[in-house]
Coordinates of N, CA and C and ligand atoms in Angstrom, one line a residue:
X1 N 3.8 0.9 18.4 CA 4.5 -0.1 17.7 C 6.0 0.5 17.0
X2 N 6.9 -0.9 17.0 CA 8.2 -0.6 16.3 C 8.1 -0.9 14.9
X3 N 9.2 -0.8 14.2 CA 9.2 -0.3 13.5 C 9.6 -1.9 12.9
X4 N 10.3 -2.7 13.3 CA 10.2 -4.4 13.2 C 8.9 -5.0 13.6
X5 N 8.1 -4.2 14.3 CA 6.8 -4.4 14.8 C 5.9 -4.6 14.0
X6 N 6.0 -3.5 13.2 CA 5.0 -2.9 11.7 C 5.4 -3.7 10.6
X7 N 6.9 -3.8 10.8 CA 7.0 -4.2 9.3 C 6.6 -6.5 9.3
X8 N 7.2 -7.0 10.2 CA 6.1 -7.9 11.1 C 4.9 -8.3 10.3
X9 N 4.4 -7.4 10.9 CA 2.5 -7.7 11.0 C 2.4 -7.1 10.0
X10 N 3.0 -6.1 9.4 CA 2.1 -6.4 7.6 C 2.4 -6.9 6.8
X11 N 3.4 -7.7 7.1 CA 4.4 -8.7 5.7 C 3.2 -9.8 6.4
X12 N 2.4 -10.5 7.7 CA 1.4 -10.9 7.8 C -0.2 -10.6 7.2
X13 N -0.2 -9.4 7.0 CA -1.6 -9.3 6.5 C -1.4 -8.9 5.2
X14 N -0.1 -8.9 4.2 CA 0.2 -9.1 2.4 C -0.4 -10.2 2.7
X15 N 0.0 -11.7 3.7 CA 0.4 -12.7 3.3 C 1.7 -13.3 2.2
X16 N 2.7 -12.4 3.5 CA 4.2 -12.5 2.7 C 4.8 -14.0 3.6
X17 N 5.2 -14.8 3.4 CA 5.8 -15.3 4.4 C 7.5 -14.7 5.2
X18 N 8.6 -14.9 5.4 CA 9.2 -14.4 5.7 C 10.2 -14.9 6.7
X19 N 11.7 -14.8 6.9 CA 12.5 -15.8 7.4 C 13.1 -14.3 8.6
X20 N 13.7 -14.3 9.4 CA 13.6 -13.6 10.4 C 14.6 -12.2 10.2
X21 N 15.2 -13.3 9.3 CA 17.0 -12.6 8.6 C 16.3 -11.6 7.3
X22 N 15.3 -11.5 6.9 CA 14.7 -10.9 6.1 C 14.0 -9.2 6.6
X23 N 13.7 -9.6 7.6 CA 13.6 -8.4 8.2 C 14.5 -7.9 8.5
X24 N 16.1 -8.4 9.6 CA 17.1 -7.8 9.9 C 17.1 -7.3 8.4
X25 N 17.7 -7.7 7.5 CA 17.8 -6.8 6.2 C 17.4 -5.7 6.0
X26 N 16.0 -5.9 5.4 CA 15.3 -4.8 5.9 C 15.3 -3.2 5.8
X27 N 15.6 -4.0 7.8 CA 16.0 -2.6 8.5 C 17.6 -1.7 7.9
X28 N 18.4 -2.9 8.1 CA 19.3 -2.6 7.3 C 19.0 -1.6 6.7
X29 N 18.5 -1.9 5.8 CA 18.5 -1.3 3.6 C 17.9 0.2 4.3
X30 N 17.4 0.4 5.1 CA 16.3 1.5 5.5 C 17.6 2.2 5.8
X31 N 18.7 1.9 6.8 CA 19.4 2.8 8.2 C 20.2 3.3 6.8
X32 N 21.0 2.4 5.5 CA 21.7 2.5 4.4 C 21.3 3.5 3.8
X33 N 19.5 4.0 3.8 CA 19.2 4.8 2.1 C 19.0 5.6 2.9
X34 N 18.3 6.4 3.3 CA 18.3 6.9 4.4 C 19.7 8.4 5.1
X35 N 20.9 7.5 5.6 CA 22.2 7.5 5.1 C 22.8 8.0 4.2
X36 N 22.9 7.4 3.2 CA 22.9 8.0 1.6 C 22.1 8.9 1.0
X37 N 20.5 9.2 1.7 CA 19.3 10.4 1.4 C 20.3 11.5 2.1
X38 N 20.9 11.7 3.0 CA 21.2 12.5 3.1 C 22.5 13.4 2.1
X39 N 23.7 13.0 1.0 CA 24.0 13.1 0.9 C 23.8 13.2 -1.2
X40 N 22.5 12.3 -1.2 CA 22.0 12.6 -2.1 C 20.6 11.4 -3.1
X41 N 20.4 12.8 -3.8 CA 18.5 12.6 -3.4 C 18.5 10.5 -4.4
X42 N 17.5 10.1 -3.1 CA 17.2 9.1 -3.8 C 15.9 8.6 -3.2
X43 N 15.7 9.3 -1.7 CA 14.3 9.4 -1.4 C 13.2 9.8 -1.4
X44 N 12.3 11.0 -1.4 CA 11.4 11.9 -0.7 C 11.2 11.4 0.9
X45 N 10.8 9.7 1.1 CA 10.6 9.5 2.7 C 11.8 9.7 3.0
X46 N 11.6 10.2 4.4 CA 12.8 10.1 5.5 C 12.4 9.9 6.6
X47 N 11.3 9.7 7.0 CA 10.7 8.5 8.4 C 10.9 7.7 8.1
X48 N 12.0 6.9 9.3 CA 12.1 5.7 8.9 C 10.7 4.8 9.1
X49 N 9.5 5.0 9.4 CA 8.6 4.6 9.8 C 7.9 4.1 8.3
X50 N 7.5 5.1 7.3 CA 7.6 5.7 6.4 C 8.1 4.5 5.2
X51 N 9.6 4.9 5.4 CA 10.7 3.7 4.6 C 9.3 2.3 4.6
X52 N 9.7 1.7 5.7 CA 8.7 0.6 6.4 C 7.2 0.3 5.7
X53 N 6.0 1.4 4.9 CA 5.0 1.0 4.8 C 5.7 2.0 3.4
X54 N 5.7 2.9 3.6 CA 5.3 4.0 1.6 C 6.1 2.8 0.3
X55 N 7.4 2.1 1.5 CA 8.5 1.4 0.3 C 8.2 -0.1 0.3
X56 N 8.7 -0.1 2.0 CA 8.6 -2.0 2.2 C 7.4 -2.6 1.7
X57 N 6.6 -2.1 2.4 CA 5.2 -2.9 2.8 C 5.0 -2.7 1.2
X58 N 4.5 -1.7 0.7 CA 4.0 -1.1 -0.4 C 4.5 -2.6 -1.9
X59 N 5.4 -2.2 -1.6 CA 6.9 -3.2 -2.5 C 6.2 -5.2 -2.1
X60 N 5.9 -5.2 -1.0 CA 5.9 -6.8 -0.7 C 4.9 -7.3 -1.3
X61 N 3.8 -6.8 -1.5 CA 2.5 -7.2 -2.5 C 2.7 -7.9 -3.2
X62 N 3.3 -7.8 -3.8 CA 4.4 -8.6 -5.1 C 4.6 -9.9 -5.0
X63 N 5.2 -10.1 -4.0 CA 6.0 -11.3 -3.5 C 5.0 -13.1 -4.0
X64 N 3.7 -12.4 -3.6 CA 3.8 -13.8 -3.6 C 3.5 -14.2 -4.9
X65 N 3.7 -12.9 -6.2 CA 3.0 -13.4 -7.3 C 5.7 -14.1 -8.0
X66 N 6.2 -14.5 -7.4 CA 7.5 -14.4 -8.1 C 7.8 -15.6 -7.3
X67 N 7.4 -16.8 -8.1 CA 8.2 -18.1 -7.7 C 9.7 -18.5 -8.0
X68 N 10.2 -19.0 -7.3 CA 11.1 -19.3 -7.2 C 11.7 -19.9 -7.8
X69 N 13.0 -19.5 -8.3 CA 14.0 -20.1 -9.3 C 13.8 -18.9 -10.6
X70 N 12.7 -18.1 -10.6 CA 11.8 -17.0 -11.5 C 13.3 -16.0 -11.6
X71 N 13.8 -15.0 -12.5 CA 14.2 -14.0 -13.0 C 13.4 -13.1 -13.5
X72 N 13.3 -11.7 -12.2 CA 13.4 -10.7 -12.3 C 13.5 -9.5 -12.9
X73 N 12.6 -9.1 -14.2 CA 14.1 -7.9 -14.0 C 12.7 -5.7 -12.8
X74 N 13.4 -5.3 -12.7 CA 13.2 -4.1 -11.6 C 13.4 -3.1 -12.6
X75 N 12.6 -2.9 -13.3 CA 12.1 -1.2 -14.4 C 12.6 0.4 -13.9
X76 N 13.6 0.2 -14.0 CA 13.4 2.2 -13.3 C 13.4 2.1 -11.7
X77 N 14.6 1.5 -11.3 CA 14.6 0.3 -10.1 C 14.7 1.7 -9.1
X78 N 15.4 3.1 -9.4 CA 16.1 3.8 -8.1 C 16.8 3.4 -7.3
X79 N 15.9 4.1 -5.9 CA 16.7 3.5 -5.6 C 16.4 2.1 -4.7
X80 N 16.0 1.9 -5.7 CA 15.8 0.1 -5.1 C 14.3 -0.6 -5.0
X81 N 13.6 -0.5 -5.9 CA 11.8 0.1 -5.9 C 11.2 -0.8 -6.9
X82 N 10.4 -1.1 -6.7 CA 10.0 -2.6 -5.9 C 11.0 -3.7 -5.9
X83 N 12.1 -4.3 -6.3 CA 13.7 -4.8 -6.2 C 14.2 -5.0 -5.4
X84 N 14.2 -4.4 -4.5 CA 15.8 -5.0 -3.8 C 14.9 -5.0 -2.1
X85 N 13.8 -4.8 -1.8 CA 13.1 -5.5 -0.5 C 12.3 -6.4 -1.4
X86 N 12.3 -7.2 -2.4 CA 11.8 -8.2 -3.0 C 12.9 -8.8 -3.2
X87 N 13.6 -9.1 -3.5 CA 15.3 -9.8 -3.2 C 15.4 -10.0 -2.3
X88 N 14.8 -9.2 -0.8 CA 15.3 -9.8 0.4 C 14.2 -10.6 1.0
X89 N 12.4 -10.6 0.1 CA 12.0 -11.6 0.6 C 12.0 -12.8 0.5
X90 N 11.9 -13.0 -1.3 CA 12.6 -14.1 -1.7 C 13.5 -14.9 -2.1
X91 N 13.7 -14.6 -1.5 CA 15.9 -15.1 -1.8 C 16.1 -16.0 -2.8
X92 N 14.7 -17.4 -3.5 CA 15.4 -17.9 -4.5 C 14.7 -17.2 -5.3
X93 N 13.8 -16.7 -5.8 CA 14.3 -15.5 -7.3 C 15.4 -15.1 -6.9
X94 N 15.4 -14.5 -8.3 CA 17.1 -13.9 -9.0 C 16.2 -12.1 -9.1
X95 N 17.1 -11.4 -9.9 CA 16.7 -9.8 -9.3 C 17.9 -9.5 -10.5
X96 N 17.1 -8.5 -11.6 CA 18.3 -7.9 -12.0 C 17.1 -6.4 -12.6
X97 N 18.1 -5.2 -11.1 CA 17.5 -3.6 -10.6 C 18.1 -2.7 -11.6
X98 N 17.3 -2.4 -12.7 CA 17.9 -1.8 -14.2 C 17.3 -0.2 -13.4
X99 N 18.4 0.6 -13.7 CA 18.0 1.9 -13.7 C 19.0 2.9 -14.9
X100 N 18.4 3.9 -15.5 CA 19.6 4.9 -16.0 C 19.8 5.4 -15.6
X101 N 20.2 6.0 -13.9 CA 21.4 6.8 -13.4 C 22.3 6.2 -12.5
X102 N 23.5 6.7 -13.2 CA 24.6 5.9 -12.3 C 25.1 5.8 -10.8
X103 N 25.1 6.5 -10.2 CA 24.7 7.2 -8.8 C 23.8 6.4 -8.0
X104 N 22.7 6.0 -8.5 CA 21.4 5.5 -8.0 C 22.0 3.7 -8.2
X105 N 22.1 3.0 -9.1 CA 23.3 2.0 -9.0 C 23.9 1.9 -8.3
X106 N 25.1 2.6 -9.0 CA 26.6 2.3 -7.6 C 26.4 2.1 -6.4
X107 N 24.5 2.9 -5.2 CA 24.5 3.0 -4.3 C 24.1 1.5 -4.0
X108 N 23.3 0.9 -5.0 CA 22.5 -0.4 -5.1 C 23.6 -1.7 -5.1
X109 N 24.6 -1.2 -5.5 CA 25.5 -2.6 -5.8 C 26.1 -2.2 -4.7
X110 N 26.1 -1.5 -4.1 CA 27.1 -1.6 -2.7 C 26.9 -1.6 -1.5
X111 N 24.9 -1.5 -1.9 CA 24.0 -1.8 -0.8 C 23.5 -3.8 -0.8
X112 N 23.8 -4.2 -2.0 CA 23.1 -5.3 -2.3 C 25.1 -6.2 -1.2
X113 N 25.6 -5.9 -1.5 CA 27.5 -6.3 -1.5 C 27.5 -6.0 0.2
X114 N 26.8 -4.9 0.9 CA 26.4 -5.1 2.3 C 25.5 -5.8 2.9
X115 N 24.6 -6.0 2.2 CA 23.3 -7.2 2.7 C 23.9 -8.8 2.6
X116 N 24.6 -8.6 1.7 CA 25.7 -10.0 1.3 C 24.0 -10.7 0.4
X117 N 23.6 -10.2 -0.7 CA 22.7 -10.9 -0.9 C 23.2 -12.1 -2.1
X118 N 22.4 -12.2 -2.7 CA 23.3 -13.1 -3.7 C 22.8 -13.7 -5.1
X119 N 21.2 -13.5 -4.8 CA 20.3 -13.2 -5.8 C 20.2 -11.7 -6.7
X120 N 20.9 -10.5 -5.9 CA 20.0 -10.0 -7.5 C 21.7 -8.6 -7.6
X121 N 21.5 -8.1 -8.9 CA 22.4 -7.7 -9.2 C 21.9 -5.6 -10.0
X122 N 22.9 -4.8 -9.7 CA 22.3 -3.5 -9.9 C 22.9 -3.7 -11.7
X123 N 22.1 -2.5 -12.4 CA 22.8 -2.7 -13.6 C 23.0 -1.3 -14.1
X124 N 23.4 -0.4 -14.6 CA 23.2 0.9 -14.9 C 23.1 0.9 -17.1
X125 N 21.9 0.9 -17.4 CA 21.4 0.7 -19.0 C 20.1 1.4 -19.0
X126 N 19.6 2.4 -19.8 CA 18.6 2.4 -19.9 C 17.6 1.6 -20.7
X127 N 16.3 1.5 -20.0 CA 16.0 0.1 -20.6 C 15.7 -0.4 -22.0
X128 N 15.1 0.5 -22.5 CA 15.4 0.8 -24.5 C 16.3 -0.4 -25.4
X129 N 18.1 0.4 -24.7 CA 19.1 -0.2 -25.0 C 19.4 -1.5 -24.1
X130 N 18.7 -1.4 -23.5 CA 18.9 -3.0 -22.6 C 18.2 -4.0 -22.9
X131 N 17.1 -3.9 -23.3 CA 16.4 -4.5 -24.3 C 16.8 -5.2 -25.3
X132 N 17.9 -4.7 -25.8 CA 18.2 -5.4 -27.0 C 18.7 -6.5 -27.4
X133 N 20.0 -6.4 -26.7 CA 20.6 -7.7 -25.5 C 19.5 -9.1 -24.8
X134 N 18.4 -8.1 -23.9 CA 17.5 -8.8 -23.4 C 16.1 -9.6 -23.4
X135 N 16.1 -9.8 -25.0 CA 14.8 -10.1 -25.4 C 13.9 -11.2 -24.9
X136 N 13.2 -11.2 -24.4 CA 12.3 -12.2 -23.8 C 13.1 -12.7 -22.5
X137 N 14.4 -12.4 -22.0 CA 15.3 -13.1 -20.8 C 14.5 -13.1 -19.7
X138 N 13.8 -12.7 -19.6 CA 13.1 -12.4 -17.4 C 11.6 -12.8 -17.9
X139 N 11.5 -13.9 -16.4 CA 10.0 -13.9 -16.0 C 9.1 -13.2 -15.5
X140 N 9.9 -12.6 -15.0 CA 8.8 -10.9 -14.9 C 9.2 -9.8 -14.8
X141 N 8.4 -9.0 -15.3 CA 8.6 -7.4 -15.3 C 8.1 -6.5 -14.0
X142 N 8.6 -6.1 -13.1 CA 8.2 -5.1 -12.7 C 8.4 -3.4 -12.7
X143 N 7.4 -3.0 -12.3 CA 8.1 -1.5 -12.3 C 7.3 0.2 -11.1
X144 N 7.9 0.7 -10.4 CA 6.9 1.7 -9.8 C 7.7 2.7 -10.3
X145 N 6.6 3.6 -10.3 CA 6.6 5.4 -11.0 C 7.5 5.6 -11.4
X146 N 7.5 5.6 -12.6 CA 9.0 5.0 -13.8 C 7.9 6.2 -15.3
X147 N 6.8 5.7 -15.1 CA 6.4 6.6 -16.8 C 4.7 6.0 -16.5
X148 N 4.4 6.0 -17.8 CA 2.2 6.2 -18.0 C 2.5 4.5 -18.7
X149 N 2.0 3.7 -18.3 CA 1.8 2.5 -19.2 C 1.7 2.6 -20.0
X150 N 1.7 3.4 -21.2 CA 1.8 3.3 -22.5 C 2.9 3.1 -23.0
X151 N 4.1 4.6 -22.1 CA 5.4 4.2 -23.0 C 5.7 3.0 -21.4
X152 N 5.7 3.2 -20.6 CA 6.7 1.6 -19.4 C 5.9 1.2 -20.5
X153 N 4.9 0.1 -20.6 CA 4.4 -1.6 -21.6 C 5.9 -1.2 -22.6
X154 N 6.1 -0.7 -23.3 CA 7.1 -0.6 -24.5 C 8.5 -0.7 -24.3
X155 N 8.7 -0.2 -22.2 CA 10.0 -0.4 -22.1 C 10.1 -1.9 -21.7
X156 N 9.0 -1.9 -20.6 CA 9.1 -3.6 -20.5 C 8.7 -4.7 -20.5
X157 N 7.6 -4.9 -21.4 CA 6.9 -6.4 -22.0 C 7.7 -7.1 -23.2
X158 N 9.0 -6.6 -24.1 CA 10.2 -7.1 -24.6 C 10.5 -7.9 -23.7
X159 N 11.2 -7.4 -22.8 CA 11.9 -8.1 -21.6 C 11.1 -9.6 -21.4
X160 N 10.4 -10.0 -21.5 CA 9.4 -10.6 -20.4 C 8.8 -11.2 -22.2
X161 N 8.9 -13.2 -20.6 CA 8.9 -13.8 -22.1 C 7.1 -14.4 -21.9
X162 N 6.7 -15.0 -22.6 CA 5.6 -15.4 -23.1 C 5.0 -16.0 -22.1
X163 N 4.2 -15.9 -21.7 CA 3.5 -16.8 -20.3 C 3.8 -16.2 -18.7
X164 N 4.9 -15.3 -19.0 CA 5.1 -14.6 -17.9 C 4.4 -12.9 -17.7
X165 N 4.6 -12.5 -16.9 CA 3.5 -11.0 -16.7 C 4.3 -9.9 -16.2
X166 N 3.8 -8.7 -16.7 CA 4.4 -7.2 -16.2 C 3.9 -6.8 -15.1
X167 N 4.4 -6.8 -14.1 CA 3.3 -5.7 -13.0 C 4.2 -4.5 -12.5
X168 N 2.7 -3.2 -12.6 CA 3.5 -2.3 -13.0 C 2.7 -1.9 -11.3
X169 N 3.3 -1.5 -10.5 CA 2.1 -1.0 -9.4 C 1.6 0.7 -9.9
X170 N 0.4 0.9 -9.2 CA 0.3 1.9 -10.0 C -1.1 2.9 -8.8
X171 N -1.5 4.1 -8.7 CA -2.9 4.7 -7.9 C -3.7 4.0 -8.0
X172 N -4.5 4.1 -7.0 CA -5.8 3.8 -7.1 C -7.1 4.6 -8.3
X173 N -6.4 5.4 -8.6 CA -7.3 6.1 -9.4 C -6.5 6.0 -11.3
X174 N -5.8 4.4 -11.8 CA -4.9 4.4 -12.2 C -5.6 3.7 -13.7
X175 N -7.0 4.0 -13.6 CA -8.3 3.3 -15.0 C -8.5 4.2 -15.9
X176 N -7.9 5.1 -15.8 CA -8.5 6.2 -17.5 C -6.6 5.3 -18.2
X177 N -5.4 5.8 -17.2 CA -4.2 5.0 -17.5 C -4.0 3.7 -18.6
X178 N -4.9 3.1 -17.9 CA -4.7 1.6 -18.1 C -5.6 1.2 -19.6
X179 N -6.6 1.6 -19.2 CA -8.0 2.3 -20.2 C -7.2 2.7 -21.9
X180 N -6.1 3.9 -21.4 CA -5.1 4.2 -22.7 C -4.4 3.4 -23.1
X181 N -4.3 2.4 -22.4 CA -2.9 1.8 -22.7 C -3.2 0.0 -23.5
X182 N -4.3 0.4 -23.8 CA -5.5 -1.1 -24.2 C -4.0 -1.6 -25.2
X183 N -4.5 -0.3 -25.8 CA -3.5 -0.9 -27.9 C -2.6 -1.0 -27.5
X184 N -2.1 -0.3 -27.2 CA 0.4 -0.5 -26.5 C 0.0 -2.0 -25.9
X185 N -0.7 -2.6 -24.9 CA -0.4 -3.6 -24.6 C -0.3 -4.9 -25.4
X186 N -2.2 -5.4 -26.7 CA -2.7 -5.6 -27.3 C -0.8 -5.6 -28.1
X187 N -0.8 -5.0 -28.6 CA 0.3 -4.8 -29.9 C 1.6 -5.3 -28.9
X188 N 1.7 -5.3 -27.8 CA 2.9 -6.0 -27.6 C 3.2 -7.1 -26.9
X189 N 1.5 -8.0 -26.8 CA 1.6 -8.8 -26.7 C 1.1 -9.1 -25.6
X190 N 0.6 -8.3 -24.6 CA -0.7 -8.7 -22.9 C -1.6 -7.9 -23.2
X191 N -2.8 -8.3 -23.8 CA -3.9 -8.0 -24.7 C -5.1 -7.2 -23.3
X192 N -4.6 -8.5 -22.5 CA -6.3 -8.1 -21.0 C -5.4 -8.2 -19.7
X193 N -4.9 -6.8 -19.7 CA -4.3 -6.4 -18.2 C -5.3 -6.4 -17.0
X194 N -5.2 -6.8 -15.7 CA -6.0 -7.4 -14.7 C -5.5 -6.1 -13.7
X195 N -5.9 -5.9 -13.1 CA -6.1 -5.4 -11.9 C -6.4 -5.4 -10.3
X196 N -5.1 -5.5 -9.9 CA -5.7 -6.0 -8.9 C -5.5 -5.1 -6.9
X197 N -6.0 -4.8 -6.6 CA -6.7 -3.9 -6.0 C -5.7 -4.4 -4.5
X198 N -4.8 -2.8 -3.5 CA -4.6 -3.1 -2.4 C -4.4 -2.6 -1.5
X199 N -4.4 -2.1 0.4 CA -4.5 -1.1 0.9 C -2.9 -1.0 1.5
X200 N -2.4 -0.8 1.3 CA -1.3 -0.9 2.4 C -1.2 -1.2 3.8
X201 N -0.6 -2.2 4.1 CA -1.3 -2.0 5.8 C 0.2 -0.8 6.9
X202 N -0.8 -0.8 7.2 CA -0.5 0.9 8.4 C -0.7 1.9 7.8
X203 N -1.1 1.9 6.4 CA -0.8 3.0 5.8 C -1.9 3.5 5.4
X204 N -2.8 2.9 5.0 CA -4.5 3.0 4.4 C -4.4 3.7 2.8
X205 N -3.1 3.7 2.5 CA -3.2 3.7 0.9 C -3.3 3.5 -0.5
X206 N -4.6 3.2 -0.7 CA -5.0 2.1 -1.4 C -4.3 1.8 -2.3
X207 N -3.9 1.4 -3.5 CA -2.9 0.7 -5.0 C -3.5 0.2 -5.5
X208 N -3.4 -0.3 -7.0 CA -2.9 -1.2 -7.3 C -2.6 -1.9 -8.6
X209 N -2.0 -2.9 -8.0 CA -0.8 -3.6 -8.8 C -1.6 -3.9 -10.8
X210 N -1.2 -3.3 -11.9 CA -1.9 -4.0 -12.6 C -0.9 -5.2 -13.4
X211 N -1.6 -6.2 -13.8 CA -0.6 -7.0 -13.7 C -1.3 -7.9 -15.8
X212 N 0.1 -7.0 -17.1 CA 0.1 -7.6 -18.0 C 0.8 -9.1 -18.4
X213 N -0.2 -9.8 -18.3 CA 0.3 -11.3 -18.7 C 0.5 -11.7 -19.7
X214 N 2.4 -11.6 -20.3 CA 2.0 -11.8 -21.9 C 1.3 -13.1 -22.5
X215 N 0.9 -12.8 -23.7 CA 0.7 -14.1 -24.3 C 1.1 -14.3 -26.0
X216 N 1.1 -13.4 -25.9 CA 2.1 -12.9 -27.6 C 3.1 -12.6 -27.5
X217 N 4.7 -13.1 -28.8 CA 6.0 -12.3 -28.2 C 5.3 -11.3 -29.2
X218 N 6.7 -10.3 -28.2 CA 6.6 -8.8 -29.3 C 6.7 -8.2 -30.3
X219 N 6.6 -8.0 -30.8 CA 7.6 -7.7 -32.5 C 8.5 -6.9 -32.5
X220 N 9.4 -7.6 -33.5 CA 10.7 -7.2 -33.3 C 11.1 -5.0 -33.1
X221 N 9.9 -4.8 -33.7 CA 10.3 -3.7 -34.0 C 10.2 -2.4 -32.4
X222 N 9.4 -3.5 -31.5 CA 9.6 -2.6 -30.4 C 11.0 -3.1 -29.0
X223 N 11.5 -2.4 -28.5 CA 10.6 -1.0 -27.8 C 12.1 -0.2 -29.1
X224 N 11.0 1.4 -29.2 CA 11.7 1.9 -30.4 C 12.5 3.0 -29.5
X225 N 13.2 3.6 -29.6 CA 14.2 4.8 -29.5 C 13.3 5.7 -28.3
X226 N 13.8 5.9 -27.3 CA 12.6 6.4 -26.5 C 11.8 8.1 -26.8
X227 N 13.0 8.5 -27.6 CA 12.4 9.9 -27.7 C 11.1 9.5 -28.6
X228 N 10.8 8.3 -29.4 CA 9.7 7.7 -30.3 C 8.6 7.5 -29.5
X229 N 8.8 6.9 -28.6 CA 8.1 6.2 -28.1 C 7.9 7.3 -26.9
X230 N 8.4 8.6 -26.6 CA 7.6 9.4 -25.6 C 6.3 9.8 -26.4
X231 N 7.1 10.8 -27.9 CA 6.0 11.7 -28.7 C 4.9 10.7 -29.5
X232 N 5.3 9.7 -29.5 CA 4.8 8.6 -30.1 C 4.3 8.0 -29.7
X233 N 3.9 7.6 -28.6 CA 3.5 5.9 -27.4 C 2.0 5.3 -28.4
X234 N 2.9 4.1 -28.2 CA 1.5 3.4 -29.4 C 0.1 3.3 -28.3
Ligands
SAM301 N1 11.0 3.0 -8.9 C1 11.4 3.8 -7.6 C2 10.3 3.6 -7.0 O1 8.9 2.7 -7.1 O2 11.2 4.5 -5.8 C3 12.1 4.7 -9.0 C4 11.3 5.5 -9.7 S1 12.2 7.6 -10.1 C5 10.6 7.9 -9.6 C6 12.0 6.7 -11.6 C7 13.6 6.5 -12.2 O3 13.6 5.2 -13.0 C8 15.1 6.8 -12.0 O4 15.5 6.1 -10.8 C9 15.1 7.0 -13.9 O5 16.5 7.2 -13.4 C10 14.7 6.0 -13.9 N2 13.7 5.6 -15.7 C11 13.4 7.2 -16.1 N3 13.7 6.2 -17.4 C12 13.7 4.7 -17.8 C13 14.7 4.3 -19.0 N4 14.5 4.4 -19.6 N5 15.5 3.2 -19.1 C14 16.1 2.6 -16.9 N6 15.8 3.7 -17.0 C15 15.2 4.4 -15.8

């Protein structure tokens, strides 16, 4: 099967609606990613077919949860995951891709321009600093492979509006991690995590989307300084 066919059938399996231009843009993003990956460390994935499955189809599972007109923050986006494939698939949703590494953000800014995406910006900042000026500024936050949930929830939840959600993409065996974060989630305003299990199409890997629905404001003292969050997680 071609990568085009893998991508389109995988999106159909996930129930993700897409425009043919989105598929072209995703495959173009894959080319730009793998080309740049030769000269800087962006992803451990080097096979174009695995870019389709492990990156694009894994990230696409979030698309049905994001609405038109909503503003979504990707915390620790790295080479753009999950935010950039989602920006391509959800053109009526706004995305801010946040990362602490300048070179990765520069790559994303170039890629967003090359693909002509108007619903997406990349920002170079640490989440705990960005949160000071963007409290409750986003309808949703998303994140993959950045930190354990106790730490990650303190980085992301302060920036989510009450009524919105933080979606953390996790491995299938994340139950203990979620249980350990129960106190942190309650303190930060999202007391009842829900787990949505899925299998990445054409890859067979089982994954979990942890949804933290925010029902109360995050107290003003959070997030704390990163060193404090790490050494003394909630
Ligand atoms: N989310 C991407 C993915 O799934 O491929 C990248 C994962 S990479 C392992 C973790 C990324 O999180 C790095 O690019 C790092 O710079 C970023 N990061 C870690 N802590 C951060 C923080 N406090 N604020 C912003 N970015 C952070």
